mmCIF file of C-alpha atoms in Angstrom:
data_model
loop_
_atom_site.group_PDB
_atom_site.id
_atom_site.type_symbol
_atom_site.label_atom_id
_atom_site.label_comp_id
_atom_site.label_asym_id
_atom_site.label_seq_id
_atom_site.Cartn_x
_atom_site.Cartn_y
_atom_site.Cartn_z
ATOM 1 C CA MET A 28 0.199 0.023 -0.244
ATOM 2 C CA GLY A 29 3.181 2.382 -0.281
ATOM 3 C CA VAL A 30 1.137 4.621 -2.538
ATOM 4 C CA ALA A 31 -1.501 5.482 -0.445
ATOM 5 C CA HIS A 32 -0.007 8.829 0.466
ATOM 6 C CA ARG A 33 -0.134 10.011 -2.912
ATOM 7 C CA ARG A 34 -3.900 8.477 -3.665
ATOM 8 C CA ALA A 35 -4.764 10.306 -0.577
ATOM 9 C CA ARG A 36 -4.171 13.876 -1.821
ATOM 10 C CA LEU A 37 -6.765 13.309 -4.538
ATOM 11 C CA ALA A 38 -9.214 13.876 -1.407
ATOM 12 C CA PHE A 39 -8.263 17.216 -1.217
ATOM 13 C CA VAL A 40 -9.651 19.729 -3.761
ATOM 14 C CA SER A 41 -9.792 23.311 -3.914
ATOM 15 C CA ALA A 42 -14.127 23.590 -3.581
ATOM 16 C CA VAL A 43 -14.911 25.477 -0.716
ATOM 17 C CA VAL A 44 -18.425 25.489 0.943
ATOM 18 C CA LEU A 45 -21.665 24.373 0.188
ATOM 19 C CA LEU A 46 -25.332 25.004 0.585
ATOM 20 C CA ALA A 47 -26.259 26.614 -2.235
ATOM 21 C CA ALA A 48 -24.847 26.944 -5.400
ATOM 22 C CA ALA A 49 -22.481 29.392 -5.062
ATOM 23 C CA CYS A 50 -20.778 28.399 -2.026
ATOM 24 C CA SER A 51 -20.063 24.671 -3.612
ATOM 25 C CA SER A 52 -18.429 25.642 -6.483
ATOM 26 C CA PRO A 53 -14.706 23.958 -6.791
ATOM 27 C CA ALA A 54 -12.808 27.170 -7.930
ATOM 28 C CA ASP A 55 -9.882 28.272 -6.572
ATOM 29 C CA PRO A 56 -7.538 30.670 -6.942
ATOM 30 C CA ALA A 57 -4.403 30.713 -9.126
ATOM 31 C CA GLU A 58 -1.411 29.069 -7.255
ATOM 32 C CA ASP A 59 1.167 31.421 -6.183
ATOM 33 C CA GLU A 60 4.338 30.302 -7.410
ATOM 34 C CA THR A 61 6.654 32.895 -5.207
ATOM 35 C CA SER A 62 6.526 30.934 -1.938
ATOM 36 C CA GLY A 63 10.336 30.387 -0.491
ATOM 37 C CA ALA A 64 9.347 27.102 1.082
ATOM 38 C CA ALA A 65 11.179 24.332 0.449
ATOM 39 C CA SER A 66 10.209 22.579 -3.073
ATOM 40 C CA GLY A 67 13.340 20.293 -3.724
ATOM 41 C CA THR A 68 16.112 23.268 -4.456
ATOM 42 C CA SER A 69 15.336 26.239 -2.043
ATOM 43 C CA SER A 70 17.824 26.643 0.988
ATOM 44 C CA VAL A 71 16.835 27.103 4.423
ATOM 45 C CA PRO A 72 15.910 30.722 5.583
ATOM 46 C CA ASP A 73 18.332 32.892 7.822
ATOM 47 C CA GLY A 74 15.413 34.183 9.615
ATOM 48 C CA GLY A 75 14.946 34.801 13.271
ATOM 49 C CA GLY A 76 11.087 34.643 13.278
ATOM 50 C CA PRO A 77 8.907 32.423 15.899
ATOM 51 C CA SER A 78 8.636 29.634 13.510
ATOM 52 C CA TYR A 79 12.626 29.092 14.012
ATOM 53 C CA ALA A 80 14.369 30.748 17.195
ATOM 54 C CA VAL A 81 11.954 29.009 20.001
ATOM 55 C CA HIS A 82 10.481 25.593 18.687
ATOM 56 C CA THR A 83 12.990 23.757 17.550
ATOM 57 C CA VAL A 84 14.249 19.847 18.149
ATOM 58 C CA GLU A 85 16.903 17.673 17.324
ATOM 59 C CA PRO A 86 17.412 17.450 13.554
ATOM 60 C CA PRO A 87 16.077 14.136 11.960
ATOM 61 C CA GLY A 88 19.538 12.015 10.635
ATOM 62 C CA GLU A 89 19.309 10.829 7.235
ATOM 63 C CA PHE A 90 17.148 9.252 5.421
ATOM 64 C CA ASP A 91 17.065 5.597 6.459
ATOM 65 C CA ARG A 92 13.969 3.622 5.338
ATOM 66 C CA ILE A 93 9.896 3.900 4.275
ATOM 67 C CA GLU A 94 7.037 1.993 6.216
ATOM 68 C CA PRO A 95 3.893 2.146 4.175
ATOM 69 C CA ASP A 96 0.921 3.776 6.072
ATOM 70 C CA ASP A 97 -1.142 1.359 5.938
ATOM 71 C CA MET A 98 -3.758 2.338 9.183
ATOM 72 C CA LEU A 99 -4.350 5.309 11.421
ATOM 73 C CA LEU A 100 -5.517 4.845 14.717
ATOM 74 C CA GLU A 101 -7.075 7.821 16.606
ATOM 75 C CA SER A 102 -8.725 8.494 20.157
ATOM 76 C CA THR A 103 -10.109 11.481 22.356
ATOM 77 C CA GLU A 104 -7.179 10.930 24.873
ATOM 78 C CA THR A 105 -3.511 9.752 25.059
ATOM 79 C CA ILE A 106 -3.137 6.361 23.434
ATOM 80 C CA PRO A 107 -2.012 4.084 26.423
ATOM 81 C CA ASP A 108 1.382 2.432 26.037
ATOM 82 C CA GLU A 109 0.190 -1.107 27.006
ATOM 83 C CA LEU A 110 -1.866 -0.897 24.200
ATOM 84 C CA ILE A 111 0.706 0.253 21.823
ATOM 85 C CA ARG A 112 2.179 -2.893 23.241
ATOM 86 C CA ARG A 113 -0.297 -4.931 22.417
ATOM 87 C CA ILE A 114 -0.590 -3.815 19.267
ATOM 88 C CA ARG A 115 3.180 -4.247 17.760
ATOM 89 C CA ASN A 116 2.773 -7.978 19.114
ATOM 90 C CA ILE A 117 -0.429 -8.782 16.757
ATOM 91 C CA ARG A 118 0.192 -11.715 15.237
ATOM 92 C CA LEU A 119 -0.552 -13.679 11.809
ATOM 93 C CA GLU A 120 0.595 -16.912 10.938
ATOM 94 C CA GLY A 121 2.366 -17.147 13.845
ATOM 95 C CA ARG A 122 4.366 -13.742 12.989
ATOM 96 C CA ARG A 123 4.228 -10.282 14.153
ATOM 97 C CA ALA A 124 1.610 -8.787 11.581
ATOM 98 C CA VAL A 125 2.932 -4.564 12.763
ATOM 99 C CA SER A 126 6.084 -4.076 10.963
ATOM 100 C CA ALA A 127 5.818 -0.577 12.297
ATOM 101 C CA ILE A 128 4.525 2.417 14.742
ATOM 102 C CA THR A 129 4.887 5.678 15.098
ATOM 103 C CA PRO A 130 2.850 8.526 17.693
ATOM 104 C CA LEU A 131 1.213 11.781 16.537
ATOM 105 C CA SER A 132 -0.354 14.394 18.861
ATOM 106 C CA LEU A 133 -3.300 15.063 16.490
ATOM 107 C CA SER A 134 -5.641 18.178 16.226
ATOM 108 C CA SER A 135 -7.252 20.681 13.878
ATOM 109 C CA PHE A 136 -7.557 24.309 12.924
ATOM 110 C CA SER A 137 -9.955 26.124 11.138
ATOM 111 C CA LEU A 138 -9.271 28.769 8.257
ATOM 112 C CA GLU A 139 -11.628 30.130 5.895
ATOM 113 C CA ASN A 140 -14.335 27.348 6.548
ATOM 114 C CA ARG A 141 -12.061 24.536 6.285
ATOM 115 C CA ALA A 142 -10.772 22.292 9.378
ATOM 116 C CA TYR A 143 -7.266 21.698 8.475
ATOM 117 C CA ARG A 144 -5.872 18.297 10.150
ATOM 118 C CA ILE A 145 -2.635 19.563 11.760
ATOM 119 C CA ALA A 146 0.094 16.833 13.731
ATOM 120 C CA ALA A 147 2.696 17.202 16.135
ATOM 121 C CA VAL A 148 5.393 14.487 15.237
ATOM 122 C CA ASP A 149 8.528 12.814 16.094
ATOM 123 C CA VAL A 150 10.220 14.046 12.847
ATOM 124 C CA GLU A 151 12.313 10.886 12.213
ATOM 125 C CA GLY A 152 9.807 8.933 13.069
ATOM 126 C CA TYR A 153 6.873 10.084 11.100
ATOM 127 C CA ARG A 154 9.458 10.894 7.991
ATOM 128 C CA ARG A 155 9.295 7.291 7.267
ATOM 129 C CA PHE A 156 5.587 6.963 6.677
ATOM 130 C CA ALA A 157 5.614 10.046 4.339
ATOM 131 C CA GLY A 158 6.069 8.028 1.043
ATOM 132 C CA PRO A 159 8.920 6.998 -1.234
ATOM 133 C CA ASP A 160 8.462 10.139 -4.015
ATOM 134 C CA ASP A 161 10.390 13.089 -3.900
ATOM 135 C CA ASN A 162 8.358 14.766 -1.687
ATOM 136 C CA GLY A 163 8.171 12.619 0.748
ATOM 137 C CA ALA A 164 10.727 10.643 3.223
ATOM 138 C CA ARG A 165 13.603 11.225 1.380
ATOM 139 C CA PHE A 166 13.015 14.678 1.113
ATOM 140 C CA GLN A 167 15.974 15.644 3.790
ATOM 141 C CA GLU A 168 15.372 19.665 3.690
ATOM 142 C CA ALA A 169 11.868 19.213 4.639
ATOM 143 C CA TRP A 170 12.369 17.538 7.533
ATOM 144 C CA GLU A 171 15.036 19.237 8.739
ATOM 145 C CA ARG A 172 13.266 22.675 8.400
ATOM 146 C CA VAL A 173 10.017 20.884 10.342
ATOM 147 C CA ALA A 174 12.512 20.051 13.374
ATOM 148 C CA GLY A 175 13.817 23.578 13.103
ATOM 149 C CA GLY A 176 10.525 25.067 13.833
ATOM 150 C CA GLU A 177 8.268 25.198 10.761
ATOM 151 C CA ILE A 178 5.804 23.550 9.230
ATOM 152 C CA ALA A 179 5.171 20.954 6.478
ATOM 153 C CA VAL A 180 1.855 21.304 4.321
ATOM 154 C CA LEU A 181 0.625 18.499 2.161
ATOM 155 C CA ASP A 182 1.846 19.402 -1.492
ATOM 156 C CA ALA A 183 -1.878 19.362 -2.597
ATOM 157 C CA LEU A 184 -2.746 22.357 -0.675
ATOM 158 C CA LYS A 185 -0.071 24.793 -2.582
ATOM 159 C CA GLY A 186 -1.689 27.335 -3.732
ATOM 160 C CA ARG A 187 -5.215 26.580 -2.398
ATOM 161 C CA ILE A 188 -4.335 27.267 1.738
ATOM 162 C CA PRO A 189 -4.155 30.578 2.661
ATOM 163 C CA LEU A 190 -0.929 32.127 3.488
ATOM 164 C CA ASP A 191 -0.044 35.671 4.500
ATOM 165 C CA LYS A 192 2.730 37.518 2.439
ATOM 166 C CA ASP A 193 5.658 35.740 4.144
ATOM 167 C CA ASP A 194 4.561 32.480 3.706
ATOM 168 C CA TYR A 195 3.172 32.014 7.268
ATOM 169 C CA LEU A 196 -0.079 30.062 8.159
ATOM 170 C CA ALA A 197 -2.431 31.146 10.956
ATOM 171 C CA VAL A 198 -2.844 27.885 12.805
ATOM 172 C CA GLY A 199 -5.356 28.349 15.572
ATOM 173 C CA SER A 200 -8.008 30.897 15.852
ATOM 174 C CA GLY A 201 -8.593 34.565 16.888
ATOM 175 C CA GLU A 202 -6.165 35.808 19.557
ATOM 176 C CA GLN A 203 -4.838 32.232 19.751
ATOM 177 C CA THR A 204 -3.309 31.694 16.668
ATOM 178 C CA SER A 205 0.059 31.214 16.055
ATOM 179 C CA PRO A 206 1.937 31.712 12.668
ATOM 180 C CA ILE A 207 4.128 29.425 11.658
ATOM 181 C CA HIS A 208 6.333 29.325 8.475
ATOM 182 C CA VAL A 209 5.509 26.682 5.685
ATOM 183 C CA GLY A 210 9.203 25.655 5.298
ATOM 184 C CA ALA A 211 7.986 22.603 2.510
ATOM 185 C CA TRP A 212 5.411 21.213 1.048
ATOM 186 C CA THR A 213 5.312 17.663 1.482
ATOM 187 C CA SER A 214 3.685 14.108 0.967
ATOM 188 C CA GLN A 215 1.746 13.507 4.142
ATOM 189 C CA VAL A 216 0.300 10.493 6.238
ATOM 190 C CA GLY A 217 -3.289 9.676 4.881
ATOM 191 C CA THR A 218 -5.970 12.636 5.760
ATOM 192 C CA ILE A 219 -3.189 14.528 7.655
ATOM 193 C CA ASP A 220 -2.838 18.457 5.828
ATOM 194 C CA ALA A 221 0.113 19.420 7.905
ATOM 195 C CA VAL A 222 2.956 18.240 10.487
ATOM 196 C CA VAL A 223 4.680 20.211 12.983
ATOM 197 C CA ASN A 224 7.598 19.175 15.490
ATOM 198 C CA GLU A 225 6.580 18.160 19.143
ATOM 199 C CA ALA A 226 7.935 21.206 20.434
ATOM 200 C CA TRP A 227 4.928 23.318 18.517
ATOM 201 C CA GLY A 228 2.666 20.201 19.805
ATOM 202 C CA GLU A 229 3.293 21.201 23.321
ATOM 203 C CA ALA A 230 3.158 24.674 22.791
ATOM 204 C CA LEU A 231 -0.065 24.809 20.964
ATOM 205 C CA ASP A 232 -1.355 22.317 23.494
ATOM 206 C CA PHE A 233 -2.342 19.195 21.307
ATOM 207 C CA PRO A 234 -3.924 16.301 22.813
ATOM 208 C CA GLU A 235 -0.635 14.153 23.593
ATOM 209 C CA ASN A 236 -0.031 11.147 21.245
ATOM 210 C CA ASN A 237 -3.645 10.217 20.386
ATOM 211 C CA ALA A 238 -2.924 9.003 17.157
ATOM 212 C CA LEU A 239 -0.927 5.977 15.918
ATOM 213 C CA VAL A 240 0.154 5.500 12.394
ATOM 214 C CA ILE A 241 0.338 1.739 11.756
ATOM 215 C CA SER A 242 1.991 -0.394 8.916
ATOM 216 C CA THR A 243 1.272 -3.617 8.451
ATOM 217 C CA GLY A 244 4.598 -4.374 5.806
ATOM 218 C CA ALA A 245 3.938 -7.782 4.324
ATOM 219 C CA TYR A 246 0.329 -8.060 5.535
ATOM 220 C CA SER A 247 -3.484 -6.947 4.439
ATOM 221 C CA PRO A 248 -4.152 -3.948 6.264
ATOM 222 C CA GLN A 249 -7.531 -5.334 6.682
ATOM 223 C CA ALA A 250 -6.608 -8.856 8.142
ATOM 224 C CA VAL A 251 -4.809 -7.032 10.820
ATOM 225 C CA LYS A 252 -7.543 -4.341 11.578
ATOM 226 C CA GLU A 253 -9.689 -7.187 12.123
ATOM 227 C CA LYS A 254 -7.385 -8.347 14.951
ATOM 228 C CA LEU A 255 -6.984 -4.698 16.016
ATOM 229 C CA GLU A 256 -10.521 -3.595 16.498
ATOM 230 C CA PRO A 257 -10.810 -5.784 19.660
ATOM 231 C CA LEU A 258 -8.634 -3.967 21.365
ATOM 232 C CA LEU A 259 -9.630 -0.622 21.270
ATOM 233 C CA GLU A 260 -11.763 1.287 23.793
ATOM 234 C CA ASP A 261 -14.835 3.204 22.879
ATOM 235 C CA ASN A 262 -12.983 6.032 22.238
ATOM 236 C CA MET A 263 -10.605 4.882 19.435
ATOM 237 C CA ALA A 264 -11.304 4.501 15.856
ATOM 238 C CA ILE A 265 -9.114 2.501 12.937
ATOM 239 C CA THR A 266 -9.306 4.155 9.467
ATOM 240 C CA ASP A 267 -8.156 1.801 6.754
ATOM 241 C CA LEU A 268 -5.551 4.485 4.728
ATOM 242 C CA ASP A 269 -5.514 2.196 1.669
ATOM 243 C CA ILE A 270 -9.735 2.647 1.321
ATOM 244 C CA VAL A 271 -9.135 6.365 1.817
ATOM 245 C CA ALA A 272 -6.527 6.128 -0.753
ATOM 246 C CA GLN A 273 -9.062 4.869 -3.060
ATOM 247 C CA THR A 274 -12.463 6.319 -2.475
ATOM 248 C CA GLY A 275 -11.824 9.381 -0.506
ATOM 249 C CA ILE A 276 -13.103 8.071 2.689
ATOM 250 C CA ASP A 277 -13.551 5.038 4.778
ATOM 251 C CA PRO A 278 -17.254 4.277 4.625
ATOM 252 C CA GLY A 279 -18.904 3.760 8.093
ATOM 253 C CA ALA A 280 -15.332 4.400 9.925
ATOM 254 C CA SER A 281 -16.079 6.603 12.836
ATOM 255 C CA ARG A 282 -13.881 9.520 12.999
ATOM 256 C CA THR A 283 -12.804 12.404 15.352
ATOM 257 C CA ALA A 284 -12.018 16.285 14.973
ATOM 258 C CA LEU A 285 -10.264 18.293 17.916
ATOM 259 C CA VAL A 286 -10.330 21.820 16.749
ATOM 260 C CA ILE A 287 -7.461 24.210 18.403
ATOM 261 C CA GLY A 288 -7.967 27.810 18.786
ATOM 262 C CA THR A 289 -10.280 30.379 20.670
ATOM 263 C CA PHE A 290 -13.477 28.330 20.255
ATOM 264 C CA ALA A 291 -12.295 24.885 20.992
ATOM 265 C CA GLU A 292 -14.824 24.480 23.326
ATOM 266 C CA ALA A 293 -17.425 25.225 21.051
ATOM 267 C CA VAL A 294 -15.900 21.825 18.993
ATOM 268 C CA GLY A 295 -14.891 19.718 21.507
ATOM 269 C CA VAL A 296 -14.475 16.539 21.019
ATOM 270 C CA TYR A 297 -16.516 15.989 17.234
ATOM 271 C CA ARG A 298 -17.369 12.344 16.451
ATOM 272 C CA TYR A 299 -18.692 11.583 12.961
ATOM 273 C CA THR A 300 -19.406 8.699 10.737
ATOM 274 C CA PRO A 301 -19.438 9.650 6.898
ATOM 275 C CA ILE A 302 -22.897 8.397 5.712
ATOM 276 C CA GLY A 303 -22.460 8.953 1.852
ATOM 277 C CA GLY A 304 -23.481 11.969 -0.218
ATOM 278 C CA GLY A 305 -20.850 14.204 1.389
ATOM 279 C CA ARG A 306 -22.818 13.935 4.585
ATOM 280 C CA VAL A 307 -21.662 13.222 7.849
ATOM 281 C CA GLN A 308 -23.581 12.001 11.247
ATOM 282 C CA PRO A 309 -22.065 13.699 14.607
ATOM 283 C CA ASP A 310 -22.180 11.464 17.553
ATOM 284 C CA PRO A 311 -26.079 12.264 18.877
ATOM 285 C CA ALA A 312 -24.345 13.020 22.190
ATOM 286 C CA TRP A 313 -22.360 15.989 20.390
ATOM 287 C CA VAL A 314 -25.426 17.254 19.109
ATOM 288 C CA ARG A 315 -27.263 17.516 22.549
ATOM 289 C CA GLU A 316 -24.385 19.209 23.619
ATOM 290 C CA HIS A 317 -23.617 21.782 21.168
ATOM 291 C CA ILE A 318 -26.765 22.153 18.981
ATOM 292 C CA VAL A 319 -29.934 24.112 19.666
ATOM 293 C CA THR A 320 -32.698 25.986 17.834
ATOM 294 C CA GLU A 321 -33.617 29.356 18.890
ATOM 295 C CA THR A 322 -34.898 32.786 17.330
ATOM 296 C CA VAL A 323 -32.747 35.254 16.516
ATOM 297 C CA PRO A 324 -33.844 38.784 14.923
ATOM 298 C CA ILE A 325 -34.508 39.275 11.332
ATOM 299 C CA LEU A 326 -33.722 35.283 10.733
ATOM 300 C CA GLY A 327 -36.297 33.787 12.862
ATOM 301 C CA ARG A 328 -35.695 30.119 14.236
ATOM 302 C CA LEU A 329 -32.355 29.161 13.143
ATOM 303 C CA THR A 330 -30.199 26.008 14.251
ATOM 304 C CA CYS A 331 -26.547 26.646 15.544
ATOM 305 C CA ASN A 332 -24.026 26.071 18.048
ATOM 306 C CA LYS A 333 -25.063 27.042 21.384
ATOM 307 C CA TYR A 334 -21.701 29.124 21.699
ATOM 308 C CA MET A 335 -22.309 30.664 18.951
ATOM 309 C CA MET A 336 -25.713 32.081 19.565
ATOM 310 C CA PRO A 337 -25.641 34.558 21.668
ATOM 311 C CA GLN A 338 -22.507 36.617 19.165
ATOM 312 C CA LEU A 339 -25.281 35.613 16.305
ATOM 313 C CA ARG A 340 -28.337 37.083 18.425
ATOM 314 C CA GLU A 341 -26.298 40.418 19.319
ATOM 315 C CA ALA A 342 -24.970 41.080 15.723
ATOM 316 C CA LEU A 343 -28.115 40.524 14.228
ATOM 317 C CA LEU A 344 -29.987 42.855 16.891
ATOM 318 C CA GLU A 345 -27.273 45.422 16.478
ATOM 319 C CA VAL A 346 -28.169 45.203 12.716
ATOM 320 C CA GLN A 347 -31.709 45.767 13.215
ATOM 321 C CA THR A 348 -31.170 48.536 15.810
ATOM 322 C CA LEU A 349 -29.301 50.424 13.074
ATOM 323 C CA GLY A 350 -31.841 50.090 10.681
ATOM 324 C CA LEU A 351 -30.034 47.462 8.142
ATOM 325 C CA ALA A 352 -32.380 44.578 8.812
ATOM 326 C CA HIS A 353 -33.508 44.989 4.869
ATOM 327 C CA GLU A 354 -29.881 44.274 4.252
ATOM 328 C CA ILE A 355 -30.204 40.803 5.270
ATOM 329 C CA LYS A 356 -33.101 38.868 3.210
ATOM 330 C CA TYR A 357 -32.755 35.436 4.505
ATOM 331 C CA HIS A 358 -30.197 32.734 5.027
ATOM 332 C CA VAL A 359 -28.870 29.424 3.332
ATOM 333 C CA GLY A 360 -28.026 27.554 6.303
ATOM 334 C CA CYS A 361 -25.928 26.956 9.564
ATOM 335 C CA TYR A 362 -25.813 23.777 11.035
ATOM 336 C CA TYR A 363 -25.268 21.803 8.158
ATOM 337 C CA PRO A 364 -22.980 17.948 9.060
ATOM 338 C CA ARG A 365 -20.914 17.418 5.766
ATOM 339 C CA PHE A 366 -17.733 17.732 4.121
ATOM 340 C CA ILE A 367 -16.628 20.446 1.732
ATOM 341 C CA ALA A 368 -17.805 19.380 -1.608
ATOM 342 C CA GLY A 369 -15.771 16.952 -3.344
ATOM 343 C CA SER A 370 -13.071 16.548 -0.154
ATOM 344 C CA THR A 371 -12.705 14.960 2.917
ATOM 345 C CA THR A 372 -12.425 17.957 4.936
ATOM 346 C CA LEU A 373 -14.988 19.075 7.300
ATOM 347 C CA SER A 374 -16.918 22.839 6.863
ATOM 348 C CA ASN A 375 -17.704 24.996 9.805
ATOM 349 C CA HIS A 376 -21.029 24.116 9.081
ATOM 350 C CA SER A 377 -20.784 20.953 10.713
ATOM 351 C CA PHE A 378 -19.942 22.363 13.996
ATOM 352 C CA GLY A 379 -22.842 24.962 13.557
ATOM 353 C CA LEU A 380 -20.441 27.663 13.783
ATOM 354 C CA ALA A 381 -21.055 29.525 10.475
ATOM 355 C CA ILE A 382 -23.891 31.119 8.305
ATOM 356 C CA ASP A 383 -24.116 31.860 4.934
ATOM 357 C CA ILE A 384 -26.622 34.890 3.855
ATOM 358 C CA ASN A 385 -27.916 36.423 0.798
ATOM 359 C CA SER A 386 -26.373 33.552 -1.174
ATOM 360 C CA LEU A 387 -27.090 34.304 -4.603
ATOM 361 C CA GLU A 388 -26.247 38.206 -4.258
ATOM 362 C CA ASN A 389 -23.005 37.117 -2.932
ATOM 363 C CA GLN A 390 -21.354 34.515 -4.752
ATOM 364 C CA ARG A 391 -17.694 32.750 -4.242
ATOM 365 C CA GLY A 392 -15.464 34.785 -6.059
ATOM 366 C CA THR A 393 -17.125 38.265 -6.375
ATOM 367 C CA VAL A 394 -16.977 40.916 -4.386
ATOM 368 C CA GLY A 395 -20.641 40.338 -3.523
ATOM 369 C CA GLU A 396 -23.221 43.099 -2.290
ATOM 370 C CA MET A 397 -22.647 42.705 1.636
ATOM 371 C CA HIS A 398 -23.268 45.949 3.070
ATOM 372 C CA PRO A 399 -20.210 46.984 4.903
ATOM 373 C CA THR A 400 -21.605 48.194 8.196
ATOM 374 C CA VAL A 401 -23.701 44.788 8.386
ATOM 375 C CA VAL A 402 -19.622 43.114 8.052
ATOM 376 C CA GLN A 403 -18.479 45.489 10.465
ATOM 377 C CA ILE A 404 -20.624 44.778 12.806
ATOM 378 C CA PHE A 405 -20.189 40.628 12.466
ATOM 379 C CA LYS A 406 -16.640 41.460 13.079
ATOM 380 C CA LYS A 407 -17.140 42.988 16.057
ATOM 381 C CA TRP A 408 -19.217 40.273 17.915
ATOM 382 C CA GLY A 409 -15.982 38.003 16.734
ATOM 383 C CA PHE A 410 -17.102 36.700 12.928
ATOM 384 C CA ALA A 411 -14.932 36.123 10.329
ATOM 385 C CA TRP A 412 -16.369 37.439 6.949
ATOM 386 C CA GLY A 413 -15.565 35.207 3.523
ATOM 387 C CA GLY A 414 -15.308 38.352 1.530
ATOM 388 C CA ASP A 415 -11.475 39.034 3.109
ATOM 389 C CA TRP A 416 -10.457 35.321 2.067
ATOM 390 C CA THR A 417 -8.125 34.578 -0.750
ATOM 391 C CA TRP A 418 -10.643 33.058 -2.572
ATOM 392 C CA THR A 419 -14.079 35.330 -1.638
ATOM 393 C CA ASP A 420 -17.034 33.932 -0.048
ATOM 394 C CA PRO A 421 -18.954 37.402 1.011
ATOM 395 C CA MET A 422 -22.040 35.246 1.674
ATOM 396 C CA HIS A 423 -20.009 33.407 4.873
ATOM 397 C CA PHE A 424 -19.695 34.488 8.217
ATOM 398 C CA GLU A 425 -17.883 32.373 10.914
ATOM 399 C CA LEU A 426 -16.926 32.409 14.589
ATOM 400 C CA GLU A 427 -13.726 33.331 15.104
ATOM 401 C CA ARG A 428 -13.513 34.313 18.454
ATOM 402 C CA ILE A 429 -15.752 34.321 21.603
ATOM 403 C CA VAL A 430 -17.033 37.659 22.416
ATOM 404 C CA GLN A 431 -19.482 37.899 25.560
ATOM 405 C CA PRO A 432 -22.221 39.972 25.212
ATOM 406 C CA GLY A 433 -21.889 43.167 27.857
#
């Protein structure tokens, strides 16, 4: 299965959110070719920014071997050492069926309505699973940059993930955003979009070692999975990355999203199951805890995340008070649990943390017709506006930071 990491890139496309024809366009801006990040020939910069000077670890040695990324085990908590030992000892035909394991500290961050999966990794161990091509395990400079405090991002996202002019990626949200310099565009394991070193993982408060990449060597991942599943606890799920590589998703497999940043509590631990048609089914307990239906000014009854609702209500009330209610004619959804069209990336609508307003007049890639005072009010109340994005989405407002009504 050693080519799984390459096929998995197909799951990440440029389409950005849903709910209306304008919100599901697959278009993306042209790729920026001016990036200073490593792409096989560039040298390590001499800068002294936050990515370089503070969050560093021991650099990796020279490339030694490649391990296929066959399965990804995810948990809502640190995976116990005893379970790791038992996984290592799984046997088929009297022989060990697990050839290699590396732990990850797996989380997510939200940016322009996409939840990107990020892992803090042991650089030496992780690189072996990143595949045999030129952007994978052999890409020495890339892994040296990660050890030096930079971030390596999935190569398929180059030109599609928004960076600032100095090639920094905003990891986190709101006031808790940490800009990390993109040091390389690489292959990644399975559905992971980006990796940083363990020092960054600690600084960003990632859940510690809550995932494992597993290689089954000469044995079928499906056969090993049958032995592995009885060992798992209720808060764990295993993904067959070979199936992901071929279809973009492991049908029926439970998965977990852990979002970092100022509104992490609004997401919590989001466990969900893909149910076809680009939709997901969140854990009913999560829905009961996080999703509410209430009446808000101008729009009436609305179903959203309970953490966003007070700020949304205050923003709409201020719009109404200033005599601008006529500028908000309708909405096309807030809570809508599904992937971004054509991908396995969750939209913020899945968490009930975004709302699309006046979609027909504010289509993707346009300036739109959103009244500037309405935009200003929403920003005041903690919302990011899609009209500011690299590839504009002026109908879209999403929670960026928590603001407590006074």
